[in-house]
GROMACS .gro file of C-alpha atoms in nm:
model
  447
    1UNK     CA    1 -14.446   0.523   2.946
    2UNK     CA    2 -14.693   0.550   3.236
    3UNK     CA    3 -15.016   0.575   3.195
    4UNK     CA    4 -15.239   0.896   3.427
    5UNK     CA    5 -15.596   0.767   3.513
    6UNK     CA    6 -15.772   1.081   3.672
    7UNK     CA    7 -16.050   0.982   3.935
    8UNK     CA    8 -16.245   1.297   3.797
    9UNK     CA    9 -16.303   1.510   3.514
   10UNK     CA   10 -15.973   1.516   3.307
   11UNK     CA   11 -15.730   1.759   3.186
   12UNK     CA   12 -15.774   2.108   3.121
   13UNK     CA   13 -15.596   2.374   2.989
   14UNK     CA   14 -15.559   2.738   3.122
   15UNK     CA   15 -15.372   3.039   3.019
   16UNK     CA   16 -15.082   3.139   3.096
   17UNK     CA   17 -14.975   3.400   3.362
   18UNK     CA   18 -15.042   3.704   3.202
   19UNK     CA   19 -14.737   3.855   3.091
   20UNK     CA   20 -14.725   4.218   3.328
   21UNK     CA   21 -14.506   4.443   3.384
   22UNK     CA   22 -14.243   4.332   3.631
   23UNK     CA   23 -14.309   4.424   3.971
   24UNK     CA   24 -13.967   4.503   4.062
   25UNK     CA   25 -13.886   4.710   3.765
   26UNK     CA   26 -13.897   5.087   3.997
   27UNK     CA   27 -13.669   4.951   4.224
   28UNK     CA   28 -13.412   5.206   4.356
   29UNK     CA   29 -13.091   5.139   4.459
   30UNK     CA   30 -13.038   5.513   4.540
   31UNK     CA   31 -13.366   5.427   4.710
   32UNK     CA   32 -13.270   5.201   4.944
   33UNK     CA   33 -12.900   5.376   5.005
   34UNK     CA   34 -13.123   5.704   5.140
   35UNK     CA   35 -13.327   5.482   5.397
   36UNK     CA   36 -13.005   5.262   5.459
   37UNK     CA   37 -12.824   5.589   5.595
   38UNK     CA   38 -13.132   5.764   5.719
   39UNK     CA   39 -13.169   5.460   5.989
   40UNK     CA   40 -12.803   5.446   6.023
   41UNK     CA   41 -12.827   5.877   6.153
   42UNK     CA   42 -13.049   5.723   6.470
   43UNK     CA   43 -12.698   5.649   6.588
   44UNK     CA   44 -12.781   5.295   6.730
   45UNK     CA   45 -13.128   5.120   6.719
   46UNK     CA   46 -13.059   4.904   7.016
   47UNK     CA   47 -13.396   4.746   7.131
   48UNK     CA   48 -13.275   4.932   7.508
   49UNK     CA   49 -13.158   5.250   7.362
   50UNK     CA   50 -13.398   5.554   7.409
   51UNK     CA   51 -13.746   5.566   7.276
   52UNK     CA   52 -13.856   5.915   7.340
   53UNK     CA   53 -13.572   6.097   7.150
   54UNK     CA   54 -13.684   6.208   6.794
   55UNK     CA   55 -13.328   6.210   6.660
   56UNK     CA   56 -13.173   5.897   6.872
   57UNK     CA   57 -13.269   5.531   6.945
   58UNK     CA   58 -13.478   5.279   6.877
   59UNK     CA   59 -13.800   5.502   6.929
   60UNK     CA   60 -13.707   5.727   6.684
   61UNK     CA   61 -13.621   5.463   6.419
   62UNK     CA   62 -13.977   5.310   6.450
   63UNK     CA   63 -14.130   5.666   6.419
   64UNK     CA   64 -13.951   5.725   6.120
   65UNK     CA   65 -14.043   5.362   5.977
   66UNK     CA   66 -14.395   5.398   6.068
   67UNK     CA   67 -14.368   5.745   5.884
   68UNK     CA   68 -14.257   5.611   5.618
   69UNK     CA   69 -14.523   5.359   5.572
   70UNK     CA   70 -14.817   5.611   5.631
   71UNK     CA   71 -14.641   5.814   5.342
   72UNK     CA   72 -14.696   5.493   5.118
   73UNK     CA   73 -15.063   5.422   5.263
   74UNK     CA   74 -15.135   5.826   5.154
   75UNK     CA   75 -15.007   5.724   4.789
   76UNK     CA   76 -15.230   5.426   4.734
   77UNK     CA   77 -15.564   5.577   4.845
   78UNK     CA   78 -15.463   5.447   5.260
   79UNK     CA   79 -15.421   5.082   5.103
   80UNK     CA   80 -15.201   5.033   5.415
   81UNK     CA   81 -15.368   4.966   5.766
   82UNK     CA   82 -15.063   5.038   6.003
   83UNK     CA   83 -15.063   4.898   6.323
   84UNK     CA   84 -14.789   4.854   6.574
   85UNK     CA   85 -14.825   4.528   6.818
   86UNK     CA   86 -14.631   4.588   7.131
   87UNK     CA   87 -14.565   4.377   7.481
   88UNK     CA   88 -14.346   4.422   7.768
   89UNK     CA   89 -14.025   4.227   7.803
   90UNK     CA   90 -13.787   4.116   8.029
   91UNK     CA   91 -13.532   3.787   8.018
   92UNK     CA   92 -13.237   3.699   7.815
   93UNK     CA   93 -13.015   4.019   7.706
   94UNK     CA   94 -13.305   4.168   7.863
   95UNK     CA   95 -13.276   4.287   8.204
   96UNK     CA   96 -13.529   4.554   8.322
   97UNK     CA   97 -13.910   4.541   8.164
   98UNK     CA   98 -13.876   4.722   7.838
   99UNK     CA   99 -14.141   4.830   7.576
  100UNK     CA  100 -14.047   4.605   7.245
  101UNK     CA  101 -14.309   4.791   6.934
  102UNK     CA  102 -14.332   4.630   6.601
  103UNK     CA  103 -14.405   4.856   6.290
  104UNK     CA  104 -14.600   4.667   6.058
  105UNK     CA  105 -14.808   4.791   5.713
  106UNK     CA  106 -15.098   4.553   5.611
  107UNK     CA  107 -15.167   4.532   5.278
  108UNK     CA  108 -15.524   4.381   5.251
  109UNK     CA  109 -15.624   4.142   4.996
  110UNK     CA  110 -15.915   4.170   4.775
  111UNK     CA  111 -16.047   3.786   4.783
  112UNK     CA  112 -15.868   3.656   5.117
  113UNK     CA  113 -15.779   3.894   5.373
  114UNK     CA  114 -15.678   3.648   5.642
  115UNK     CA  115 -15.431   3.462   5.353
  116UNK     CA  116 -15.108   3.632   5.410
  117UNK     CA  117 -14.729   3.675   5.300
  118UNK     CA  118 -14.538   3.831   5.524
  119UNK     CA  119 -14.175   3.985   5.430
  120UNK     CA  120 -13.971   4.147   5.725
  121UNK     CA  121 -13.646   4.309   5.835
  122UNK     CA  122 -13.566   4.399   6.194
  123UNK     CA  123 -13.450   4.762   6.280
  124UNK     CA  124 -13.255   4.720   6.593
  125UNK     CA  125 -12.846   4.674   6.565
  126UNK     CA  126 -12.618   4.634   6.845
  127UNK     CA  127 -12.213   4.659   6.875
  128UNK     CA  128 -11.958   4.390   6.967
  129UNK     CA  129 -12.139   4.376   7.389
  130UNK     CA  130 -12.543   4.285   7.255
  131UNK     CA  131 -12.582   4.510   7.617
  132UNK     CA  132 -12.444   4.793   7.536
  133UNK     CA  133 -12.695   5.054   7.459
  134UNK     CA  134 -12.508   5.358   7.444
  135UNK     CA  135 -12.246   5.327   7.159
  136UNK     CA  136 -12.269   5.380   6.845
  137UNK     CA  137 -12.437   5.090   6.630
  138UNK     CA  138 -12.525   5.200   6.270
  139UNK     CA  139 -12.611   4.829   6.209
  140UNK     CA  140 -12.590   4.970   5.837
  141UNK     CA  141 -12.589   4.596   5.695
  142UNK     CA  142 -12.743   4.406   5.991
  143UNK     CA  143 -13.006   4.497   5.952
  144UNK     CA  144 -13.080   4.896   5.825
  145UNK     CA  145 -13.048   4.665   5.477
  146UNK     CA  146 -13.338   4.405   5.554
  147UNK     CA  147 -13.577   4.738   5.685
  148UNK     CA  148 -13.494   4.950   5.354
  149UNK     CA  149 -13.557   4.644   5.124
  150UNK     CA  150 -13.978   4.579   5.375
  151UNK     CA  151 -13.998   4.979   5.306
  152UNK     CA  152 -13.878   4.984   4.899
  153UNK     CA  153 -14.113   4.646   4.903
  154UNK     CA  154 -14.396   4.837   5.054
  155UNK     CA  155 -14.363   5.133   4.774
  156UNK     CA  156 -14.332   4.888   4.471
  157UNK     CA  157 -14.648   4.691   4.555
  158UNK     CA  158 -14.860   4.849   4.761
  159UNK     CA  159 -15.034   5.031   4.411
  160UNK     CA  160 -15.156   4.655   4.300
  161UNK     CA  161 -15.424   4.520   4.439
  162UNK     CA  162 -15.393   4.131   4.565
  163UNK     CA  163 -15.644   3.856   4.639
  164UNK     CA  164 -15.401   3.780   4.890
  165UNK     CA  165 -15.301   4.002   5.204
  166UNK     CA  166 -14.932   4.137   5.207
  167UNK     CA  167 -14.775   4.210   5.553
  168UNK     CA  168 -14.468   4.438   5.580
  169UNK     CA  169 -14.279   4.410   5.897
  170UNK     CA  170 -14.008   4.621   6.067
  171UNK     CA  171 -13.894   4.408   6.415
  172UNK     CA  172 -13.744   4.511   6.722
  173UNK     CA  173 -13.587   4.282   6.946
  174UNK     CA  174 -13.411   4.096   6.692
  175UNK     CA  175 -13.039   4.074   6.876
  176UNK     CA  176 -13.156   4.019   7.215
  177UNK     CA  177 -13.320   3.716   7.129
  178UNK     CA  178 -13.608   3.685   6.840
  179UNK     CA  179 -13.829   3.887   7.012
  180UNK     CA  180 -13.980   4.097   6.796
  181UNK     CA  181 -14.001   3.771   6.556
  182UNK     CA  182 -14.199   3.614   6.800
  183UNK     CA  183 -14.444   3.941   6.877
  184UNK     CA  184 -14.515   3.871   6.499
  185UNK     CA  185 -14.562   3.538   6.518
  186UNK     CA  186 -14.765   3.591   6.843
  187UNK     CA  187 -14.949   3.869   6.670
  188UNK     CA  188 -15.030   3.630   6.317
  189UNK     CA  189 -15.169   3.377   6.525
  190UNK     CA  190 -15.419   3.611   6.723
  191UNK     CA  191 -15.522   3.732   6.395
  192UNK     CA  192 -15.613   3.393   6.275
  193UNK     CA  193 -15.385   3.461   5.961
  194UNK     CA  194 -15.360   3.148   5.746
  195UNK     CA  195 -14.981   3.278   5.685
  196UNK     CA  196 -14.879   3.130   5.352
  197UNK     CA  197 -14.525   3.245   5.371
  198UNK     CA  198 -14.261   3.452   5.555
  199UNK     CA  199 -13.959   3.649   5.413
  200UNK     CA  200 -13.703   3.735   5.645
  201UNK     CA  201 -13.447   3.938   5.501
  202UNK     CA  202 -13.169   3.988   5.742
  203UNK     CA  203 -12.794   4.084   5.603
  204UNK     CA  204 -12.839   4.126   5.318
  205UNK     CA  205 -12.657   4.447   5.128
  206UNK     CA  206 -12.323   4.341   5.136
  207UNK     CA  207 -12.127   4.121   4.852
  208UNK     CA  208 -11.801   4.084   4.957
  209UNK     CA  209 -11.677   3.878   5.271
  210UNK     CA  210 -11.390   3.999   5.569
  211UNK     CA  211 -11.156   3.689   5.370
  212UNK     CA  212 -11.177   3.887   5.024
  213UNK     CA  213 -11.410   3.635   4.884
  214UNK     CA  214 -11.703   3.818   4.679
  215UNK     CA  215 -12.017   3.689   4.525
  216UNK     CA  216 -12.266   3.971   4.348
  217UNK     CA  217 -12.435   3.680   4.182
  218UNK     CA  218 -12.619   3.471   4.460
  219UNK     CA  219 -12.850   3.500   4.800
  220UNK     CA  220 -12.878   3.257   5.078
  221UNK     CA  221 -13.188   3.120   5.118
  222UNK     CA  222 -13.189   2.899   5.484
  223UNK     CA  223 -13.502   2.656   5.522
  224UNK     CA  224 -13.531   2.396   5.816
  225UNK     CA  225 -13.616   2.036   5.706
  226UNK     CA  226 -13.770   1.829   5.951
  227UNK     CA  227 -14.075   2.084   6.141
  228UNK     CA  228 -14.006   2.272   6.412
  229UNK     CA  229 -14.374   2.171   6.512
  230UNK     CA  230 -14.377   1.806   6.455
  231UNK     CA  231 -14.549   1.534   6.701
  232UNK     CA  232 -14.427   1.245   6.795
  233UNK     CA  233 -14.690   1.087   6.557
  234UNK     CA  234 -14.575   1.250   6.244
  235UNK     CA  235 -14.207   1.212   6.292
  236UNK     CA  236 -14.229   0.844   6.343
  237UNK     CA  237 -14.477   0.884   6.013
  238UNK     CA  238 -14.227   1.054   5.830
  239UNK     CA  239 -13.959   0.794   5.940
  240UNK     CA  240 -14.165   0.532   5.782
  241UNK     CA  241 -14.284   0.701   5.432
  242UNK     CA  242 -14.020   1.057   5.416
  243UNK     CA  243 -14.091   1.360   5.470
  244UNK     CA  244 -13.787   1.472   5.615
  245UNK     CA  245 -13.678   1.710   5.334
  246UNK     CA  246 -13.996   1.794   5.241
  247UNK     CA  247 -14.091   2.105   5.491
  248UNK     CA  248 -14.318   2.353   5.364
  249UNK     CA  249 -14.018   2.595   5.398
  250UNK     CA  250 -13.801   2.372   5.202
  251UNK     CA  251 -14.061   2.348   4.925
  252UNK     CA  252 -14.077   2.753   4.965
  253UNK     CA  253 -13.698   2.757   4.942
  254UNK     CA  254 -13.767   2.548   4.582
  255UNK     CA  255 -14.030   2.783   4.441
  256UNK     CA  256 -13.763   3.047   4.537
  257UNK     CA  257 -13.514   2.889   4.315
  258UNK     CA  258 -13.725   2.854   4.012
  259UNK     CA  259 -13.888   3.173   4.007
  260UNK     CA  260 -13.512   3.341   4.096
  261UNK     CA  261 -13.409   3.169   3.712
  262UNK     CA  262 -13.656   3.353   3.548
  263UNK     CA  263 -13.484   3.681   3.553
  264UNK     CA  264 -13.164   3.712   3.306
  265UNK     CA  265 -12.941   3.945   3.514
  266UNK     CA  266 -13.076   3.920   3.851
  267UNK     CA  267 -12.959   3.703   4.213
  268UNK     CA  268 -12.934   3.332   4.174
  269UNK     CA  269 -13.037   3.156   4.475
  270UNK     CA  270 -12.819   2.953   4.671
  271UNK     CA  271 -13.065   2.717   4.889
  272UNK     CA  272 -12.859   2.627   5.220
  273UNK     CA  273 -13.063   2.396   5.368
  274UNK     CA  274 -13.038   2.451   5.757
  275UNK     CA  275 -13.259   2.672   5.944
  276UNK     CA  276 -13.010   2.912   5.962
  277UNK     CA  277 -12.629   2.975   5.982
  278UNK     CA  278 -12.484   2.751   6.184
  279UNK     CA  279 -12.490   2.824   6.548
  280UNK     CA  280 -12.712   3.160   6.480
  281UNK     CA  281 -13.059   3.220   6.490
  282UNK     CA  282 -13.323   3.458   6.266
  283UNK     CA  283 -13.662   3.632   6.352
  284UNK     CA  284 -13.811   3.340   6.088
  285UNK     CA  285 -13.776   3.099   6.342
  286UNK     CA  286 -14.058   3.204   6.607
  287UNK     CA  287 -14.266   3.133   6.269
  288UNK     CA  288 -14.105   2.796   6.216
  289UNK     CA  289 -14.184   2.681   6.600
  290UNK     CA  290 -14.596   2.788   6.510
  291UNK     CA  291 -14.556   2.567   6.225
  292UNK     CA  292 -14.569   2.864   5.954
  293UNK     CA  293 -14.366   2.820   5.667
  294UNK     CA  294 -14.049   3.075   5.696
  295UNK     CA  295 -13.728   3.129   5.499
  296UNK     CA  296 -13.439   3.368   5.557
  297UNK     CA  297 -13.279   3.535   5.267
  298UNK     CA  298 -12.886   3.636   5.373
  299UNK     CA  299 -12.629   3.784   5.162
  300UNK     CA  300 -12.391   3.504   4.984
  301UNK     CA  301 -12.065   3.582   5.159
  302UNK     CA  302 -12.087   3.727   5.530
  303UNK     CA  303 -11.808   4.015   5.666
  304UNK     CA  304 -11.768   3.955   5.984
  305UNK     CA  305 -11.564   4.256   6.069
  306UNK     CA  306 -11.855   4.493   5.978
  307UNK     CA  307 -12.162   4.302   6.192
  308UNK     CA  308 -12.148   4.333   6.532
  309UNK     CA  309 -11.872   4.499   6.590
  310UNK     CA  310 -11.802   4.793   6.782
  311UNK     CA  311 -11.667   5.094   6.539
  312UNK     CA  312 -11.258   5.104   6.581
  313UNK     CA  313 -10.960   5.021   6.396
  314UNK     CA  314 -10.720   4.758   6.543
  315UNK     CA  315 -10.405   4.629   6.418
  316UNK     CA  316 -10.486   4.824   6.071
  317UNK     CA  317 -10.805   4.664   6.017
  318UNK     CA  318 -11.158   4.901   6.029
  319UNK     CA  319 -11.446   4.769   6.217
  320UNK     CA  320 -11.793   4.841   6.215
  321UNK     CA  321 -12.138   4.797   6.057
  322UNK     CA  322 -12.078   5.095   5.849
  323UNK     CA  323 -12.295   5.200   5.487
  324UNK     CA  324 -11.913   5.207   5.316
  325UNK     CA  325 -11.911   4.852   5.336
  326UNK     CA  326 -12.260   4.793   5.164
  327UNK     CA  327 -12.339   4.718   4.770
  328UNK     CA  328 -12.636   4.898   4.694
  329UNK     CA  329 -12.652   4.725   4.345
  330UNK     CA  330 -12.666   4.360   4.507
  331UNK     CA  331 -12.917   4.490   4.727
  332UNK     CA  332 -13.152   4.635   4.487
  333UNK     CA  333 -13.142   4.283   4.331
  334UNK     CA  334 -13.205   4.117   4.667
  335UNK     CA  335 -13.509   4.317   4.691
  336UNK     CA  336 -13.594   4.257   4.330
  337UNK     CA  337 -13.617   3.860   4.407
  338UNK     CA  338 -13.846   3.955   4.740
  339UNK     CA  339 -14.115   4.172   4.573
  340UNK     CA  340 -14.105   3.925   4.282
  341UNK     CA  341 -14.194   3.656   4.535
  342UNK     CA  342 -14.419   3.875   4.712
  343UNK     CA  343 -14.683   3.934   4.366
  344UNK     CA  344 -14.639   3.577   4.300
  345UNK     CA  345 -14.775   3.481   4.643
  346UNK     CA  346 -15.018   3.703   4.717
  347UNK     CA  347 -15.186   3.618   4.354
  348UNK     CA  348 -15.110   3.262   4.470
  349UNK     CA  349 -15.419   3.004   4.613
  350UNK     CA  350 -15.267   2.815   4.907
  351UNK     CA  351 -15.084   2.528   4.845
  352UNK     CA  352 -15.302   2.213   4.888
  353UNK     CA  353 -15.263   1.965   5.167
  354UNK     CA  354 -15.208   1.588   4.980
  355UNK     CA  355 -15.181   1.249   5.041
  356UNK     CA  356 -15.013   0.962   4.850
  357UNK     CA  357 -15.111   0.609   4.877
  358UNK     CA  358 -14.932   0.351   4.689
  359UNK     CA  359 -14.865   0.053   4.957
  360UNK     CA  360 -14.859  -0.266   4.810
  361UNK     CA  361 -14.973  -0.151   4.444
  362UNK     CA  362 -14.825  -0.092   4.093
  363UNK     CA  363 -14.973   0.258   4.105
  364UNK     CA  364 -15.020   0.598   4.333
  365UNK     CA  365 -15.332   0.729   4.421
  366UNK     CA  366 -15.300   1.109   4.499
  367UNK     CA  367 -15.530   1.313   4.649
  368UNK     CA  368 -15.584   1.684   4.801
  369UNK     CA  369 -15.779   1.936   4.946
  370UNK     CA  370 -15.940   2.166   4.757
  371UNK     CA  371 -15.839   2.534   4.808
  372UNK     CA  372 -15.997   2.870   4.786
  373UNK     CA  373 -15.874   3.107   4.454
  374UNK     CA  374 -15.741   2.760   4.327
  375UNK     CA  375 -15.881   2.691   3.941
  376UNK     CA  376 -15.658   2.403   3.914
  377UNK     CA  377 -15.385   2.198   4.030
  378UNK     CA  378 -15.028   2.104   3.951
  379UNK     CA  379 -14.862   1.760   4.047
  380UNK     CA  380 -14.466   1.708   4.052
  381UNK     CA  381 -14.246   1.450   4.151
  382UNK     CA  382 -13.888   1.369   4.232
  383UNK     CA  383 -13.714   1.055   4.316
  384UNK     CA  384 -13.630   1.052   4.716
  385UNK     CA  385 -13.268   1.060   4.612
  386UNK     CA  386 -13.308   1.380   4.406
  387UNK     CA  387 -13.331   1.758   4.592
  388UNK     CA  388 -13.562   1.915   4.353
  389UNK     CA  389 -13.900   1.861   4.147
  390UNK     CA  390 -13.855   1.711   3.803
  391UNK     CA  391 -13.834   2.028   3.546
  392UNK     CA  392 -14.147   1.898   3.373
  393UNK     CA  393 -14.474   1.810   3.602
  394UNK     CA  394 -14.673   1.467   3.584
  395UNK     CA  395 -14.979   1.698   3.502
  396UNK     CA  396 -14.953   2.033   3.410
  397UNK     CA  397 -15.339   2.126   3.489
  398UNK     CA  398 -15.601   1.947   3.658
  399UNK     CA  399 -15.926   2.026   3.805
  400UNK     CA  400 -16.005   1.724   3.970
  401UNK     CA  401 -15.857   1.693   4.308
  402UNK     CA  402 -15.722   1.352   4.251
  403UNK     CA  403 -15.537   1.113   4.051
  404UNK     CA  404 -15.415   0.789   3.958
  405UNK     CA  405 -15.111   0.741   3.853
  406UNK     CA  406 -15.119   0.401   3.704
  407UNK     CA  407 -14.749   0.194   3.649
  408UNK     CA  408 -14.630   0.431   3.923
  409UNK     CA  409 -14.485   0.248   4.232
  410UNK     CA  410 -14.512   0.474   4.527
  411UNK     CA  411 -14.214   0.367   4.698
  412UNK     CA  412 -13.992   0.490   4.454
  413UNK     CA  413 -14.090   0.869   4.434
  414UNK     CA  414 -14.213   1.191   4.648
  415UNK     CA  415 -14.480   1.365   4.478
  416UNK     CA  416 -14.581   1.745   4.568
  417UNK     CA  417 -14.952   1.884   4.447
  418UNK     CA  418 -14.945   2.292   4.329
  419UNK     CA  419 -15.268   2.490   4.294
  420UNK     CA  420 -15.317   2.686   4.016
  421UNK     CA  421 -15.445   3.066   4.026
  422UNK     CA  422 -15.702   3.187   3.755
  423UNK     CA  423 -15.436   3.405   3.556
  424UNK     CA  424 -15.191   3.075   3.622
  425UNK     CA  425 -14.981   3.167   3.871
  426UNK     CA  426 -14.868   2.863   4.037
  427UNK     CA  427 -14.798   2.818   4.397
  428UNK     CA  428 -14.486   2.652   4.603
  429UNK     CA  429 -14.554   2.224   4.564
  430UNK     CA  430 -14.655   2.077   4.897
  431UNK     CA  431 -14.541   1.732   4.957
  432UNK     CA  432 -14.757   1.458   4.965
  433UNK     CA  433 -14.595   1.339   5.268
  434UNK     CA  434 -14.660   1.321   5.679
  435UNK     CA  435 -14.644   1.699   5.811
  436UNK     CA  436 -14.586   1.828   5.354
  437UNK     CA  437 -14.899   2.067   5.465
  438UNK     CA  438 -14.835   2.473   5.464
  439UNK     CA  439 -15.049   2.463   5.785
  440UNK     CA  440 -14.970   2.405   6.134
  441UNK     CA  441 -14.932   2.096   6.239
  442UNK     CA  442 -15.218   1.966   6.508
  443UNK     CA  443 -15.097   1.905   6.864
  444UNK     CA  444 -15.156   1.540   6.927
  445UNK     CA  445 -15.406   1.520   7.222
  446UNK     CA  446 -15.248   1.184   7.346
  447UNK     CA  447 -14.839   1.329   7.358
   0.00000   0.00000   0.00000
């Protein structure tokens, strides 16, 4: 049995998260069908297609987003500030200078405004040529699915208040190359957000694949593993003492998991643990490269004949990103998980940055930065052979902000520290490892 020497006060005990009501319990399926079709009537939301029209285009699809999200803000006493971050852009599937606009609702938290969640969708589709602009693209799925579920999001929280700031995010640009993704990313950063977590949610109302193969039961979630931002200095640090599976977004991808279990009858998560599906690319990732945590929720089994495909039938077999070929059920439950996640971490302190020092000893010295909103602090630990946190912590509660584990040799463990909210909501674990921070990691002055 080891023995826990605490370098400061000792345990404590706190309540319990307060049992509420669920968050996700008005949740509409019928909901999310109306706004699925209503962007689907725009006829294509290609990020070249017109912006003027009020009945066609891209333009029109933002207008009606941003409408939608001022109808919220009236609802909630105008809890939503709604701003829409814009640039010019020209380059890759990109070529003449063209007006890319975000639509994006910020809910403002209570205790720390510049501590933010962010869950997104983007609202452009596109047909089987990315540069054709003209054709029908009802990009019903991919991704009129991921902007319904920021919109039904937006409506079930926006009438709590949060210590935490929640950012709702409709992006253009998505299919001619992350740029609205990295407009956001762009835009956090100017903000000076301290962005806690981002929820991508792209694909993901459909539950049965092109082969036959369905699965109602589970969501993708992708997370990188090493950092997109890492320096030379901390990956030669994490080749020496781990770290490699240990991400931020891999320990968000974790806290996903658990808190997806406590629901009898809703998604399981499936954690796939690649950035994103193999040779393809999400609006997280801009996120990811600024060293902000970032996850992308996708449907279980993809149908390739309906996503990116122009609408036809060939050789008996219909084409076409279509709102026929969507499960409005599985979707509802998709966006069930999100908002869950969302109250969690926007009543959530940060995660705290920790070390672990154990070289050399028969025990681990832990220790970690103190965080705002945090009342106390939770420390886990796995074996480096094992993917996930032991069910049971090593402390359940602890106000100090270290600890000594005594009879506990370093070298055979990875430890994560959680804070601990006042009503004892618990935040993702972040490692206790080279680059384990949810903060970006600082350029090296000397690479």
């Amino acid at each position: 049995m080891k023995k826990l020497l605490l370098a400061t006060a000792a345990l404590i005990s706190f309540p319990a998260a307060a049992q509420d009501t669920d968050p996700a319990a008005g949740v509409s399926a019928e909901r999310l069908r109306s706004d699925v079709e209503k962007l689907v009537s725009f006829g294509t939301r290609h990020t070249l297609s017109e912006q003027d029209s009020d009945t066609r285009g891209i333009g029109a699809a933002r207008r009606w987003g941003e409408a939608q999200f001022r109808q919220i803000a009236a609802r909630c006493g105008d809890c939503l500030e709604i701003v829409t971050p814009e640039r010019i852009v020209e380059g890759r599937r990109i070529p003449q200078p063209t007006r890319l606009v975000n639509v994006v609702a910020i809910q403002r938290g209570t205790e720390r405004p510049d501590e933010v969640v962010i869950v997104q969708g983007h609202i452009d589709s596109r047909v089987s040529d990315v540069s054709d602009f003209t054709s029908d693209a009802p990009g019903a799925n991919d991704d009129a699915s991921g902007t319904a579920l920021v919109i039904e999001a937006a409506r079930a929280l926006s009438q709590t208040s949060y210590p935490g700031t929640i950012v709702y995010a409709l992006l253009s640009g998505e299919e001619q190359g992350l740029y609205g993704g990295q407009l956001l990313a762009d835009y956090a950063e100017e903000q000076g957000w301290t962005v806690k977590a981002v929820l991508n949610n792209d694909v993901v109302g459909n539950s049965c694949g092109s082969d036959g193969i369905c699965d109602a039961e589970h969501v993708r979630v992708f997370s990188e593993g090493p950092r997109a931002d890492l320096t030379d200095a901390i990956g030669a640090a994490q080749r020496q003492d781990g770290g490699e599976n240990d991400s931020p977004s891999r320990n968000l991808s974790r806290w996903l998991d658990d808190l997806a279990e406590e629901t009898e009858g809703g998604l399981d998560v499936r954690q796939i643990w690649r950035t994103d599906r193999m040779g393809r690319g999400g609006d997280q990732i801009p996120f990811l490269e600024k060293g902000y945590p970032a996850v992308r929720f996708s449907v279980a089994v993809e149908d390739y004949e309906h996503q990116h495909q122009d609408l036809r039938v060939e050789d008996g077999v219909t084409y076409g990103d279509t709102v026929d070929e969507m499960d409005f059920p599985y979707l509802a439950k998709v966006t069930q998980l999100n908002v869950r996640a969302l109250d969690r971490l926007a009543r959530a302190a940060m995660p705290p940055a920790s070390t672990a020092e154990a070289a050399v000893q028969t025990y681990t010295d832990l220790k970690w930065e103190p965080v705002e909103g945090a009342t106390g602090y939770t420390i886990w630990q796995r074996r480096p052979d094992q993917p996930y946190w032991d069910e049971e912590p090593v402390i359940a509660n602890v106000a100090a902000t270290s600890a000594r584990l005594e009879g506990v040799r370093g070298d055979d463990w990875i430890f994560g520290i959680s804070s601990r909210s006042a009503d004892g909501v618990v935040s993702p674990a972040a490692s206790a490892v080279p680059g384990g921070a949810f903060a970006p990691i600082e350029a090296d002055p000397a690479e």
